[in-house]
CSV table of C-alpha atoms and ligand atoms in Angstrom, one decimal:
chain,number,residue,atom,x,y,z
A,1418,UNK,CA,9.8,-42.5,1.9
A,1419,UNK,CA,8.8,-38.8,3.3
A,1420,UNK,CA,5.4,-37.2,2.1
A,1421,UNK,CA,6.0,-33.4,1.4
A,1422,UNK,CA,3.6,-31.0,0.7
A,1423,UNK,CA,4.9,-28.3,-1.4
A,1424,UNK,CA,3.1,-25.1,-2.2
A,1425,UNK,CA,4.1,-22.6,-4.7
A,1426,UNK,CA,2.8,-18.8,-4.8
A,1427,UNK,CA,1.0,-16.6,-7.3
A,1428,UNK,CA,4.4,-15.2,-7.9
A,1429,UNK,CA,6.1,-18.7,-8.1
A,1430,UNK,CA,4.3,-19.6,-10.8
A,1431,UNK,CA,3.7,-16.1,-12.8
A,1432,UNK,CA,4.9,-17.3,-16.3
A,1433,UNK,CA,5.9,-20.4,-17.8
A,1434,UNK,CA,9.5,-19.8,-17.1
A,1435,UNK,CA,8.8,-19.8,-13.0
A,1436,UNK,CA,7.0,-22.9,-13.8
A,1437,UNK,CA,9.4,-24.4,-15.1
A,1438,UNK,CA,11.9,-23.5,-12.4
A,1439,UNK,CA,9.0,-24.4,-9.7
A,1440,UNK,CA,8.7,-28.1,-12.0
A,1441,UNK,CA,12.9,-28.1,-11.4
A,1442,UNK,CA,12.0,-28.0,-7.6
A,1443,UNK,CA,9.5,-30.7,-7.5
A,1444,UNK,CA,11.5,-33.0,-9.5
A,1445,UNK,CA,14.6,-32.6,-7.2
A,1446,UNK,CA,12.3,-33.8,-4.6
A,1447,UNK,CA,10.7,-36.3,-6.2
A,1448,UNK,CA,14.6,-37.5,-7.3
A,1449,UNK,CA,15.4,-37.8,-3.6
A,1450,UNK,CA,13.0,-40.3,-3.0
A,1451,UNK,CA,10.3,-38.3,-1.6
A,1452,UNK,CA,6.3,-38.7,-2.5
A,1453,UNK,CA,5.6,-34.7,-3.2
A,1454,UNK,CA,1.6,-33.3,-3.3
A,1455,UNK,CA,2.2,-30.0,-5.0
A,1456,UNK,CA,-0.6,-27.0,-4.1
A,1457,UNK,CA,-0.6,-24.4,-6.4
A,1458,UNK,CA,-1.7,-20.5,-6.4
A,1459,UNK,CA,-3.3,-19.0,-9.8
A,1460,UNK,CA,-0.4,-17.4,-11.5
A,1461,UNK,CA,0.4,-13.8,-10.9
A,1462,UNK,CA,-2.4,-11.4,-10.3
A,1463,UNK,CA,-4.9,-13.8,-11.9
A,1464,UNK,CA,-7.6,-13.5,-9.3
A,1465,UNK,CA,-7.3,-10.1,-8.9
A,1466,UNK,CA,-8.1,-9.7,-12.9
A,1467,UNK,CA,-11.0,-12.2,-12.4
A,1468,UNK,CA,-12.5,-10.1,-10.1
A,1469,UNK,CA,-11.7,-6.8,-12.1
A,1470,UNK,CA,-13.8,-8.7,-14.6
A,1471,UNK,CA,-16.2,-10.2,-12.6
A,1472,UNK,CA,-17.0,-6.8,-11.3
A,1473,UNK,CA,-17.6,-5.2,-14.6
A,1474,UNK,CA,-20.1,-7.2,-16.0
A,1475,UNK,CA,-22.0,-7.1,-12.2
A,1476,UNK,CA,-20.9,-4.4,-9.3
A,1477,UNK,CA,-22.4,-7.7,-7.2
A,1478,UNK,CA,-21.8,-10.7,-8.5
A,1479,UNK,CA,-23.5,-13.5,-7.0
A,1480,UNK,CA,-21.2,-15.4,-4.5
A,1481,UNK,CA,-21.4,-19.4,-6.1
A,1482,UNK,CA,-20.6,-17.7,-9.7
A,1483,UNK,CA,-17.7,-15.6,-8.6
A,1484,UNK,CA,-16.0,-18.9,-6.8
A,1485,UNK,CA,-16.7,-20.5,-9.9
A,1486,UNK,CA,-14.7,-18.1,-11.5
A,1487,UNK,CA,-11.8,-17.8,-9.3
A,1488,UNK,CA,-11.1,-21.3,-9.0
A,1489,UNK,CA,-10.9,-21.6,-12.4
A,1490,UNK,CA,-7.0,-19.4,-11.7
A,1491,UNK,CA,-5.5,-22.7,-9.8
A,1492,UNK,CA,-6.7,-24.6,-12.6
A,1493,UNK,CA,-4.8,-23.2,-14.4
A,1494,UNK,CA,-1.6,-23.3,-12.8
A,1495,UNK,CA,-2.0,-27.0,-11.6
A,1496,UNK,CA,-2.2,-28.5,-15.3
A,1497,UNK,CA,0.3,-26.2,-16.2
A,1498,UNK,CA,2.7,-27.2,-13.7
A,1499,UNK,CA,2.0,-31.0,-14.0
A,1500,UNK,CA,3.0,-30.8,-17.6
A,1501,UNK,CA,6.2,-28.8,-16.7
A,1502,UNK,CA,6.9,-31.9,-14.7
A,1503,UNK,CA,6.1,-34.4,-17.4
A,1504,UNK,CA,8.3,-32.7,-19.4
A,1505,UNK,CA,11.3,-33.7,-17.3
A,1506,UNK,CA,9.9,-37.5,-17.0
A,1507,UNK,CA,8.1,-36.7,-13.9
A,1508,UNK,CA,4.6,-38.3,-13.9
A,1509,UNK,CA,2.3,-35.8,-12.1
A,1510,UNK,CA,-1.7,-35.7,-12.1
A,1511,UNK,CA,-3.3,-32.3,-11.4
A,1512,UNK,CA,-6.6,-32.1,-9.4
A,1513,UNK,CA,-8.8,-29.6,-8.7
A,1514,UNK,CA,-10.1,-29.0,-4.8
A,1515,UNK,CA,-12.8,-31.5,-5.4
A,1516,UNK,CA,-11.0,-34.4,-6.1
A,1517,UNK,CA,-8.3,-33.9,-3.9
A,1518,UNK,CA,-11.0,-34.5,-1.4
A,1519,UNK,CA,-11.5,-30.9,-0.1
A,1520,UNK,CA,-15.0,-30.4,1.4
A,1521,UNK,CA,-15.8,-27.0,2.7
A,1522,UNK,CA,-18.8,-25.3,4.7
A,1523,UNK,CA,-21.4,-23.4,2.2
A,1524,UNK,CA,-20.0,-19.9,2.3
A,1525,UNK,CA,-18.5,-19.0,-0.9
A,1526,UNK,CA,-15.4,-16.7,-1.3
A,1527,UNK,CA,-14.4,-17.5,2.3
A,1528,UNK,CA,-15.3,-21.2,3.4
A,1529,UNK,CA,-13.8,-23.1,6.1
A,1530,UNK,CA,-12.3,-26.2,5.1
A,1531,UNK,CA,-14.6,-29.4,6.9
A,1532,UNK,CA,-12.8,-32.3,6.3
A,1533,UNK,CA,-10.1,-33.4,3.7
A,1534,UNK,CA,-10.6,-36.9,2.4
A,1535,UNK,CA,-6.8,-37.3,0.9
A,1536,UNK,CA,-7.6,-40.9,-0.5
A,1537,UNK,CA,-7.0,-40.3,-4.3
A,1538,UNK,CA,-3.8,-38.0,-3.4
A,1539,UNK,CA,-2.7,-40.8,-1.5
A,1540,UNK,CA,-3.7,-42.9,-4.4
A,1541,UNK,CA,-1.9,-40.9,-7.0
A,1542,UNK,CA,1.6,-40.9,-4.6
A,1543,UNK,CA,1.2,-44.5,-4.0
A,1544,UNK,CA,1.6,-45.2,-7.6
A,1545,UNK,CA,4.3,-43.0,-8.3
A,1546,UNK,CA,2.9,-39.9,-9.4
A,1547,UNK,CA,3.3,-35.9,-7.9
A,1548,UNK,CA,0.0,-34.8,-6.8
A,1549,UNK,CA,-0.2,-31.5,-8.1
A,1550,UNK,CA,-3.6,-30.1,-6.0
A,1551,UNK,CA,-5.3,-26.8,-7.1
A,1552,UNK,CA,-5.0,-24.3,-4.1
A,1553,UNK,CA,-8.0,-21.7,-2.6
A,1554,UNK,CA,-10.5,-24.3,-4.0
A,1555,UNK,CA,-13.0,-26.9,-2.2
A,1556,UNK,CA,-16.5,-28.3,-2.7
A,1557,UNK,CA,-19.3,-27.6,-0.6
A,1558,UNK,CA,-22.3,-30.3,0.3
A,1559,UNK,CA,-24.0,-29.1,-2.1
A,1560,UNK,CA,-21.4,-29.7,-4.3
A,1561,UNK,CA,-20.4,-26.2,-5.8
A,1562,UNK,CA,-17.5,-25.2,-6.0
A,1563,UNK,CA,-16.1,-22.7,-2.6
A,1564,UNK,CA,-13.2,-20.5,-2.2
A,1565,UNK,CA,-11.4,-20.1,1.1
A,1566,UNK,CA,-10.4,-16.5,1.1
A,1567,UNK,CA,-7.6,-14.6,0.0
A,1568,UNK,CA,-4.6,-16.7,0.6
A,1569,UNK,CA,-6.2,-19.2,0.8
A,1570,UNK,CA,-4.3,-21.8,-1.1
A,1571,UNK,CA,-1.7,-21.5,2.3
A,1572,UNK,CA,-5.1,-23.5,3.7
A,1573,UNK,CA,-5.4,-25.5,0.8
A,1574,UNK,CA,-1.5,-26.7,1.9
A,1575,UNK,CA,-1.9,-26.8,5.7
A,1576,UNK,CA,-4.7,-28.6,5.7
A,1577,UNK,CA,-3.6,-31.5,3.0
A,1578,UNK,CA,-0.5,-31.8,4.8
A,1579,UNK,CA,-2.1,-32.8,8.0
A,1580,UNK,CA,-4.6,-35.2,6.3
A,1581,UNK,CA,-1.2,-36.7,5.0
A,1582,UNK,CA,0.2,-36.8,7.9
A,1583,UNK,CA,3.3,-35.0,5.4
A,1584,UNK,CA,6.8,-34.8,7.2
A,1585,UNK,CA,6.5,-31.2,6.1
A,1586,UNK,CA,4.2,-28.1,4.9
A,1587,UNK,CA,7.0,-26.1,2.9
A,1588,UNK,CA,5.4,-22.8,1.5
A,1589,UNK,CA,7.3,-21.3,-1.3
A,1590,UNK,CA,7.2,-17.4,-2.1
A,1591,UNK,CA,9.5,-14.9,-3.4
A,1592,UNK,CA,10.6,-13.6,0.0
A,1593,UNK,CA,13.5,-16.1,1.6
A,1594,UNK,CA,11.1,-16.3,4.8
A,1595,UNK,CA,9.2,-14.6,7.6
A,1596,UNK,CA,10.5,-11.0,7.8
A,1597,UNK,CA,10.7,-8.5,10.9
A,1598,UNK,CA,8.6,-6.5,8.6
A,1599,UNK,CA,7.2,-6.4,4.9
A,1600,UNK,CA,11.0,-6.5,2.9
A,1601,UNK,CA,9.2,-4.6,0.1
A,1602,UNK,CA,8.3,-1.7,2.3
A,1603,UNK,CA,11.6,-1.7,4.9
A,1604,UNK,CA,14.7,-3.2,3.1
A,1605,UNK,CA,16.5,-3.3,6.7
A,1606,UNK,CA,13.8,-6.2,7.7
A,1607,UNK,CA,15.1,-9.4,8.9
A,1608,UNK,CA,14.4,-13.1,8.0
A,1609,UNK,CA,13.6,-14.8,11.2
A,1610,UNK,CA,14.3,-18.4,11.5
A,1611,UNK,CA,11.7,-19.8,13.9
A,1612,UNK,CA,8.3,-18.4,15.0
A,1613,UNK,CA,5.5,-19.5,17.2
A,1614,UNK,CA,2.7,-20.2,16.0
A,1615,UNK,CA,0.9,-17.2,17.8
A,1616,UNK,CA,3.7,-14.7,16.6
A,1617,UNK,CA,3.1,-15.7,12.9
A,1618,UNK,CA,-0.9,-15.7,13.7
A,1619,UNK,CA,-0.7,-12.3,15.2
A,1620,UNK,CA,1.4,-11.2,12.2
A,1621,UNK,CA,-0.4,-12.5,9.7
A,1622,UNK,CA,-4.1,-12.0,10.5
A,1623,UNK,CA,-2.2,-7.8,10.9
A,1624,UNK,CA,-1.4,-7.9,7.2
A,1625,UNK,CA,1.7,-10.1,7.1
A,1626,UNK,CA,0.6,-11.7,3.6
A,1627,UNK,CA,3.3,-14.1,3.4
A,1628,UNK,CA,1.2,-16.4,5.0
A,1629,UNK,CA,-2.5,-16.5,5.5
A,1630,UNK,CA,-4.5,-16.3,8.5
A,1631,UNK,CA,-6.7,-19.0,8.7
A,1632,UNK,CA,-3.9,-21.5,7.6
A,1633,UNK,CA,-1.3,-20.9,10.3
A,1634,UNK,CA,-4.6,-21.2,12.8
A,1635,UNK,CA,-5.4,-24.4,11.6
A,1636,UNK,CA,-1.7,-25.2,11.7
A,1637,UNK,CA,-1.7,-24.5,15.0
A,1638,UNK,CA,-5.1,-26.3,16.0
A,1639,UNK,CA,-3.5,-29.2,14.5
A,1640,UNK,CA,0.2,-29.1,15.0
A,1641,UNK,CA,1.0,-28.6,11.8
A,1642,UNK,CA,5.1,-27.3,11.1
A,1643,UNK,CA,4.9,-24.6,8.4
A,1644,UNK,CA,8.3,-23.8,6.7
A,1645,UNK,CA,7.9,-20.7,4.9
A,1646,UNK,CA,11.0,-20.5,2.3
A,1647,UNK,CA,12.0,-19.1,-1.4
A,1648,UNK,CA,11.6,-20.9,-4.4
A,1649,UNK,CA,14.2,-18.9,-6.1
A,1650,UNK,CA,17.0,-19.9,-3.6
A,1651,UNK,CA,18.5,-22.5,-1.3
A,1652,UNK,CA,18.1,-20.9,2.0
A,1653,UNK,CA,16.8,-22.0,5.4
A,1654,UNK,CA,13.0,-20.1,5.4
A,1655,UNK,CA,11.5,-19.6,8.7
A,1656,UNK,CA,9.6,-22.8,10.3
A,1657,UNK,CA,6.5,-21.9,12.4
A,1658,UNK,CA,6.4,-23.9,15.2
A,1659,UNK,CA,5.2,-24.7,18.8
A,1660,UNK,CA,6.6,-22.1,21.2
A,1661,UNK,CA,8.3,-24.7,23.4
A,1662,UNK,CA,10.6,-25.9,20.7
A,1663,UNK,CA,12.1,-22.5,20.7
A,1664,UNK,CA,14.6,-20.3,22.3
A,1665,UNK,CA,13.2,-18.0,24.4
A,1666,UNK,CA,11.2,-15.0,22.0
A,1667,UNK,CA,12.4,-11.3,22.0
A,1668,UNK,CA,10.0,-9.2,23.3
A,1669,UNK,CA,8.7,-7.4,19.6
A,1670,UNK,CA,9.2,-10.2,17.2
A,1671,UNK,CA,7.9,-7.8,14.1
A,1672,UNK,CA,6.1,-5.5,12.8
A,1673,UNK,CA,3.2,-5.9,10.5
A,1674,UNK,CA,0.7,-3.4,8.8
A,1675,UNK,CA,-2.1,-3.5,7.1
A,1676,UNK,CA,-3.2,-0.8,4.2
A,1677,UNK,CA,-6.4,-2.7,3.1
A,1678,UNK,CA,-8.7,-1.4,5.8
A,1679,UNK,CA,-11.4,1.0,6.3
A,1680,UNK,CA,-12.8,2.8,8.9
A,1681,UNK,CA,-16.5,3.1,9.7
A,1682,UNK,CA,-18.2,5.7,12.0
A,1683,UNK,CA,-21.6,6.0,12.9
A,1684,UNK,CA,-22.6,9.3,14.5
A,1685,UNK,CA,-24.4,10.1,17.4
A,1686,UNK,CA,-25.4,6.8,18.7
A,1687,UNK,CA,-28.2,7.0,21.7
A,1688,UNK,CA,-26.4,5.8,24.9
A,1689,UNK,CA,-28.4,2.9,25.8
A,1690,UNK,CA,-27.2,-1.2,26.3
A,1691,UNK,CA,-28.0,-3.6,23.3
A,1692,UNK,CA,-26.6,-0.8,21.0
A,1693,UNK,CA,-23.3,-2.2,19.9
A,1694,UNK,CA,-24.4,-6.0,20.0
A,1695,UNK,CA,-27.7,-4.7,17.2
A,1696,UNK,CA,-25.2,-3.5,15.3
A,1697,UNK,CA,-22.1,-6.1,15.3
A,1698,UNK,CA,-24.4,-9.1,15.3
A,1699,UNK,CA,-26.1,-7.6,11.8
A,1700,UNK,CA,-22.5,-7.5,10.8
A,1701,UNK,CA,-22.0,-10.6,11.6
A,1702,UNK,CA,-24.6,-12.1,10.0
A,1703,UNK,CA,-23.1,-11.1,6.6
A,1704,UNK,CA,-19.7,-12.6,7.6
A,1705,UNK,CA,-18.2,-8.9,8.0
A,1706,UNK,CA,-14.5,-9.4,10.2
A,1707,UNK,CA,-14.6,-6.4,12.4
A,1708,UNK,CA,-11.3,-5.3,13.7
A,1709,UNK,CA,-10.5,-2.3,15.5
A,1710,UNK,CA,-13.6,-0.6,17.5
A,1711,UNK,CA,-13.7,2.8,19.6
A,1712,UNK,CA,-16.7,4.6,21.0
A,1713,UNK,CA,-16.4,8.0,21.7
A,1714,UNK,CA,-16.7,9.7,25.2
A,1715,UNK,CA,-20.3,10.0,26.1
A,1716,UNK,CA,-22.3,13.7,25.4
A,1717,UNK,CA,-25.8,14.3,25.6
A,1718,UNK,CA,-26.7,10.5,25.8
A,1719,UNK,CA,-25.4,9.4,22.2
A,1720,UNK,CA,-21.5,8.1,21.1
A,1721,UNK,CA,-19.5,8.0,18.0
A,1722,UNK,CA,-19.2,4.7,17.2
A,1723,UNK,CA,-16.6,3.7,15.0
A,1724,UNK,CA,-14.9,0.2,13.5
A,1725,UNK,CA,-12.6,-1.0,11.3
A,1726,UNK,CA,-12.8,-3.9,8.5
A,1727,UNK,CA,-10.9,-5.1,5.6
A,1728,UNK,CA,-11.5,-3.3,2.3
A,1729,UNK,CA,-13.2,-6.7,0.8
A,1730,UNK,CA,-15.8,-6.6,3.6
A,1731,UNK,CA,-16.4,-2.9,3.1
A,1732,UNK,CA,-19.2,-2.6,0.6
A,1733,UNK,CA,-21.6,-5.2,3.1
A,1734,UNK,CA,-20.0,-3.3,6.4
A,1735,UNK,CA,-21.6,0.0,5.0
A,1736,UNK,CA,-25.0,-1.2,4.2
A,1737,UNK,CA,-25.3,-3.0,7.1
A,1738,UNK,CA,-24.2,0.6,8.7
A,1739,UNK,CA,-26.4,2.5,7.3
A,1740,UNK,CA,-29.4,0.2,7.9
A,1741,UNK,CA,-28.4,-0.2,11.5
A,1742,UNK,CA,-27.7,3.4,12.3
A,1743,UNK,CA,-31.4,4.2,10.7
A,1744,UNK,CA,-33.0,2.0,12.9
A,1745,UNK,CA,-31.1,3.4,15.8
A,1746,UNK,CA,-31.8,6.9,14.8
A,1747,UNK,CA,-27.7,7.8,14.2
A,1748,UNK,CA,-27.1,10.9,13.0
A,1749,UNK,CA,-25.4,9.5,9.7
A,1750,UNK,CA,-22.7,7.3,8.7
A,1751,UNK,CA,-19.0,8.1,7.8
A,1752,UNK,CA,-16.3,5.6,5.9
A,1753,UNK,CA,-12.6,5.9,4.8
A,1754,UNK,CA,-10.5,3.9,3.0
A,1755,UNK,CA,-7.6,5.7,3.3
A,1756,UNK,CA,-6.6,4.1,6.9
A,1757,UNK,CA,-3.5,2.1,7.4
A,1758,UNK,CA,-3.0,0.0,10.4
A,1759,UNK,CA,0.3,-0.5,11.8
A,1760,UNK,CA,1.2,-3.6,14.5
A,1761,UNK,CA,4.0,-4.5,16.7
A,1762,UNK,CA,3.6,-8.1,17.6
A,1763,UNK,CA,6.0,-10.6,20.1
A,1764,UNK,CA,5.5,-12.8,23.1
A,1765,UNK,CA,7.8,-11.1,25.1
A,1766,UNK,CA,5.5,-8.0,24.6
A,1767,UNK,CA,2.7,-8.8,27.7
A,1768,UNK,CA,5.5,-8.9,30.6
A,1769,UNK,CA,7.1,-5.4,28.9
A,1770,UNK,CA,4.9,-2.3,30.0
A,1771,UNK,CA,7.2,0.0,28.0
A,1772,UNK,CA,6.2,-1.5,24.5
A,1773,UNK,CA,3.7,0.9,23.7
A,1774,UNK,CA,5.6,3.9,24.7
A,1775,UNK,CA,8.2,3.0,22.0
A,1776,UNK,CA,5.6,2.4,19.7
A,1777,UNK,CA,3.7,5.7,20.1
A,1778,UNK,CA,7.1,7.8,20.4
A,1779,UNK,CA,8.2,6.5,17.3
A,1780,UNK,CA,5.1,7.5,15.8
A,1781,UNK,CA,5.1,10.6,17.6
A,1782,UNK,CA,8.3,12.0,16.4
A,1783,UNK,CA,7.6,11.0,12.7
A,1784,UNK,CA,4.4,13.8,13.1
A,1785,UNK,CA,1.9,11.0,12.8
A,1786,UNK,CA,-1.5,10.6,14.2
A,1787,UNK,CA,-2.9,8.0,15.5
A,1788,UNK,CA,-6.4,7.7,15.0
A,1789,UNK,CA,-7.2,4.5,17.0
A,1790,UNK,CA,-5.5,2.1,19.5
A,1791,UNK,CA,-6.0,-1.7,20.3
A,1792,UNK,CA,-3.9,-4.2,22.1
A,1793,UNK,CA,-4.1,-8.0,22.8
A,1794,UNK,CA,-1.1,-9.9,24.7
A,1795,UNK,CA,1.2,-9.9,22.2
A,1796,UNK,CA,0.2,-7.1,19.9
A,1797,UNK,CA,-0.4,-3.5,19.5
A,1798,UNK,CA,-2.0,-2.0,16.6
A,1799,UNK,CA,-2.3,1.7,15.6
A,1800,UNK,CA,-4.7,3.3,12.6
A,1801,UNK,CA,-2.9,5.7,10.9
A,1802,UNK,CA,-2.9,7.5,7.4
A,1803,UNK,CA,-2.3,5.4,4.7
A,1804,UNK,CA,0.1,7.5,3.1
A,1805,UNK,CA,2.2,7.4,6.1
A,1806,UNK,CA,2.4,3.8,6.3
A,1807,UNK,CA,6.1,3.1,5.0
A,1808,UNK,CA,7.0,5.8,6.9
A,1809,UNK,CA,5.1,4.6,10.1
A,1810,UNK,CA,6.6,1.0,9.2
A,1811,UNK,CA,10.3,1.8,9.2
A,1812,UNK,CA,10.3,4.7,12.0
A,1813,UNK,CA,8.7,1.6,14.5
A,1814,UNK,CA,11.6,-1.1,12.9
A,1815,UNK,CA,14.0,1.0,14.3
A,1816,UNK,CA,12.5,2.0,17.5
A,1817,UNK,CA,13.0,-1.5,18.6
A,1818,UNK,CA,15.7,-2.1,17.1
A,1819,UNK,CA,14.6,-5.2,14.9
A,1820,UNK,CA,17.3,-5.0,12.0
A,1821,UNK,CA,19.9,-5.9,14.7
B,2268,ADP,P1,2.4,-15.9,-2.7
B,2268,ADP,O1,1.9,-15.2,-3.9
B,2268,ADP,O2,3.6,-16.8,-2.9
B,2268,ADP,O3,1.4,-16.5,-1.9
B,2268,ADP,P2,2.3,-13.5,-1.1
B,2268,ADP,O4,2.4,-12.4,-2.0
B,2268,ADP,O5,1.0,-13.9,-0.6
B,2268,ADP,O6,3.1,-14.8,-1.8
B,2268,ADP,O7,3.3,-13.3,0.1
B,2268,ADP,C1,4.7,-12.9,-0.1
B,2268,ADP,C2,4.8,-11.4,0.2
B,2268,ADP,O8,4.4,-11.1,1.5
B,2268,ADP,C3,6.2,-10.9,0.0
B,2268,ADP,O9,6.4,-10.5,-1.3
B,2268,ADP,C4,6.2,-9.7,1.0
B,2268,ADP,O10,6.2,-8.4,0.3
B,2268,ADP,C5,5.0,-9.8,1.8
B,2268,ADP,N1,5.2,-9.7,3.3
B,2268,ADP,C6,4.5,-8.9,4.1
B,2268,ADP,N2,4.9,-9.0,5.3
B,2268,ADP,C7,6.0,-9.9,5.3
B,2268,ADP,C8,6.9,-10.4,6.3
B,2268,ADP,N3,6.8,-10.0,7.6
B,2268,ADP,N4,7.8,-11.3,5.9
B,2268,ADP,C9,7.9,-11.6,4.6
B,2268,ADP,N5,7.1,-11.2,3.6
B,2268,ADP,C10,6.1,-10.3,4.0
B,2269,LIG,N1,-5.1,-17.0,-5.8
B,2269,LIG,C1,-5.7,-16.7,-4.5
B,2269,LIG,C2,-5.4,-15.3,-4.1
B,2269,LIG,O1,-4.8,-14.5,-4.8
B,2269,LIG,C3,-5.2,-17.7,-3.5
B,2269,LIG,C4,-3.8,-17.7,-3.2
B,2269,LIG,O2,-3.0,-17.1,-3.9
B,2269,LIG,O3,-3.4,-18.3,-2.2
B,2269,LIG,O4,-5.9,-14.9,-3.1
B,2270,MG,MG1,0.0,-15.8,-0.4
């Protein structure tokens, strides 16, 4: 008898008609023999709406209520889904992050899972029943409740499949799989059936939301096979999977962007060492992801310096900014939220020296600027407008040919 993990999307379970069909799912499983845990998403645009509200009653609301809050959106989902089960003669249980054993580090709206202790899933399988978990949730040592970022009920799935030991991670959405690109933004995109676990890293911490981040790394870390598939169909998904149990990568795998960022600048910097390490260790310090970096070409002894981050982290990037660049005597500081970023990402990509000459021609021809440049082995990224993004997306698609 198999242990599956099956995790269903915001959009999976958006009304009580997808939960019904996502109950169908489940029982089918659970009909062929298999013990199912079930990790749910809040339905639709839940958490969004919680924070909408959160942030009307306080611009800042302290971090330990507003998890409090959010979880309260898988909740939701996980009783309603476990009644949609009993109501085809499936027993189910629904559990919040707690007691499914989900212990996180202490900081709220983005903890890092520490250890899963799966004995009451295991407990609730063992006698028959569907463990259906509430996703994005955990409980820190000082037992409040966390959240694990946006996403973050991908985690929730990865890392209760590995406590498991499950026979599989499946990760339902309403896309059939992993796409050469966002479907929604270039309808010639196509579903890929295997990708490494670097690829789908690369792609995902670039804006790839299909799956998150921090749960294909820990998938990785702990050899976890992710099959990304469509609860509204049949078909064959995408598995994420070591590299060696593939055929041989194309060179650009996909192309991801990104139109939550912002761009920081502080202005005329003195040109002295210790500057950029004062200012990205403060940033650190209040968990601020910082992404793209340039500093301008030295005049007069002081730079431009200038960084991207992830609209969530923007409101603590620019006060830590502005305090830095006071100490440092800056001139002043600049932001913009109206920054796209736009990635090509594939294994093949470090042996290929003419990747980024595609990548900037394509760009080039559509009349779009870039406004900043950074590269790893397997990526490329370029800042762009955001109003040029879907533009930007498809012109690169094509350049490399990636509908083929
Ligand atoms: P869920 O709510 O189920 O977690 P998400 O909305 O987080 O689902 O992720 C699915 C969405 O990810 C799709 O609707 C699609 O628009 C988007 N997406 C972005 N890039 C890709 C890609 N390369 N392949 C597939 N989907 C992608
Ligand atoms: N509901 C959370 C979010 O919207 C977690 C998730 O969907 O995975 O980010
Ligand atoms: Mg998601």
């Amino acid at each position: 008898m198999a242990v599956l993990v099956q995790k269903f999307g915001g959009s999976s379970v958006a009304d009580a008609g997808r939960i019904r069909a996502v109950a169908n799912r489940v029982a089918a499983a659970v009909r062929r023999g298999d013990q199912v845990a079930v990790v749910v998403s809040a339905m639709g645009d839940t958490t969004d709406e919680l924070l909408e509200l959160a942030a009307a009653v306080n611009p800042a609301p302290p971090g330990r209520e507003l998890d409090a809050l959010l979880a309260s959106g898988e909740q939701v989902s996980a009783a309603l889904v476990s009644m949609a089960l009993a109501a085809q003669g499936i027993r189910a249980v629904s559990l919040c992050g707690w007691q499914a054993g989900i212990h996180t580090d202490r900081c709220h709206r983005k903890a890092s899972i520490l250890h899963v202790d799966p004995r009451r899933v295991r407990e609730e399988l063992a006698a028959g029943k569907v463990a259906v978990v509430a996703g994005f949730q955990g409980l820190a040592d000082t037992q409040d409740v966390t959240t694990l970022g946006r996403g973050g009920s991908d985690m929730t799935a990865v890392a209760l499949a590995c406590a498991l030991e499950a026979a599989a991670c499946e990760i339902y959405s309403d896309v059939e799989g992993v796409y050469t690109a966002d479907p929604r933004l270039e309808p010639a995109a196509r579903k890929l059936s295997h990708l490494s676990y670097e690829e789908m890293l690369e792609m995902a911490s670039l804006g790839a939301q299909v799956l998150q981040g921090r749960a294909v790394e820990y998938a990785m870390q702990h050899g976890v096979r992710i099959h990304a598939r469509s609860t509204f169909s049949e078909g064959p998904g995408t598995m994420i999977e070591e590299a060696r149990e593939m055929a041989v990568g194309a060179v650009v795998s996909g192309v991801a962007h990104d139109a939550k960022v912002a761009k920081i600048c502080l202005l005329e910097v003195p040109d002295r060492p210790g500057i950029a390490e004062q200012l990205f260790s403060a940033l650190a310090t209040r968990q601020v992801n910082v992404d793209m970096i340039i500093q301008s070409v030295n005049r007069q002894q002081v730079n431009d310096l200038c960084f991207t981050v992830s609209w969530e982290d923007l409101p603590a990037a620019r006060e830590v900014s502005e305090a830095v660049a006071a100490q440092l005597g800056a001139t002043g500081v600049t932001w913009d939220d109206q920054v796209a970023k736009v990635s090509v990402v594939g294994a093949g990509m470090a042996a290929n020296p003419g990747v980024a000459a595609t990548l900037f021609g394509a760009l080039a021809r559509e009349g779009i600027n870039i406004e900043m440049i950074s590269t790893s082995e397997i990526k490329i990224s370029c800042l762009i407008r955001a109003a040029e993004v879907q533009r930007a997306v498809r012109a690169v698609h094509r350049a490399f040919d990636l509908g083929r």
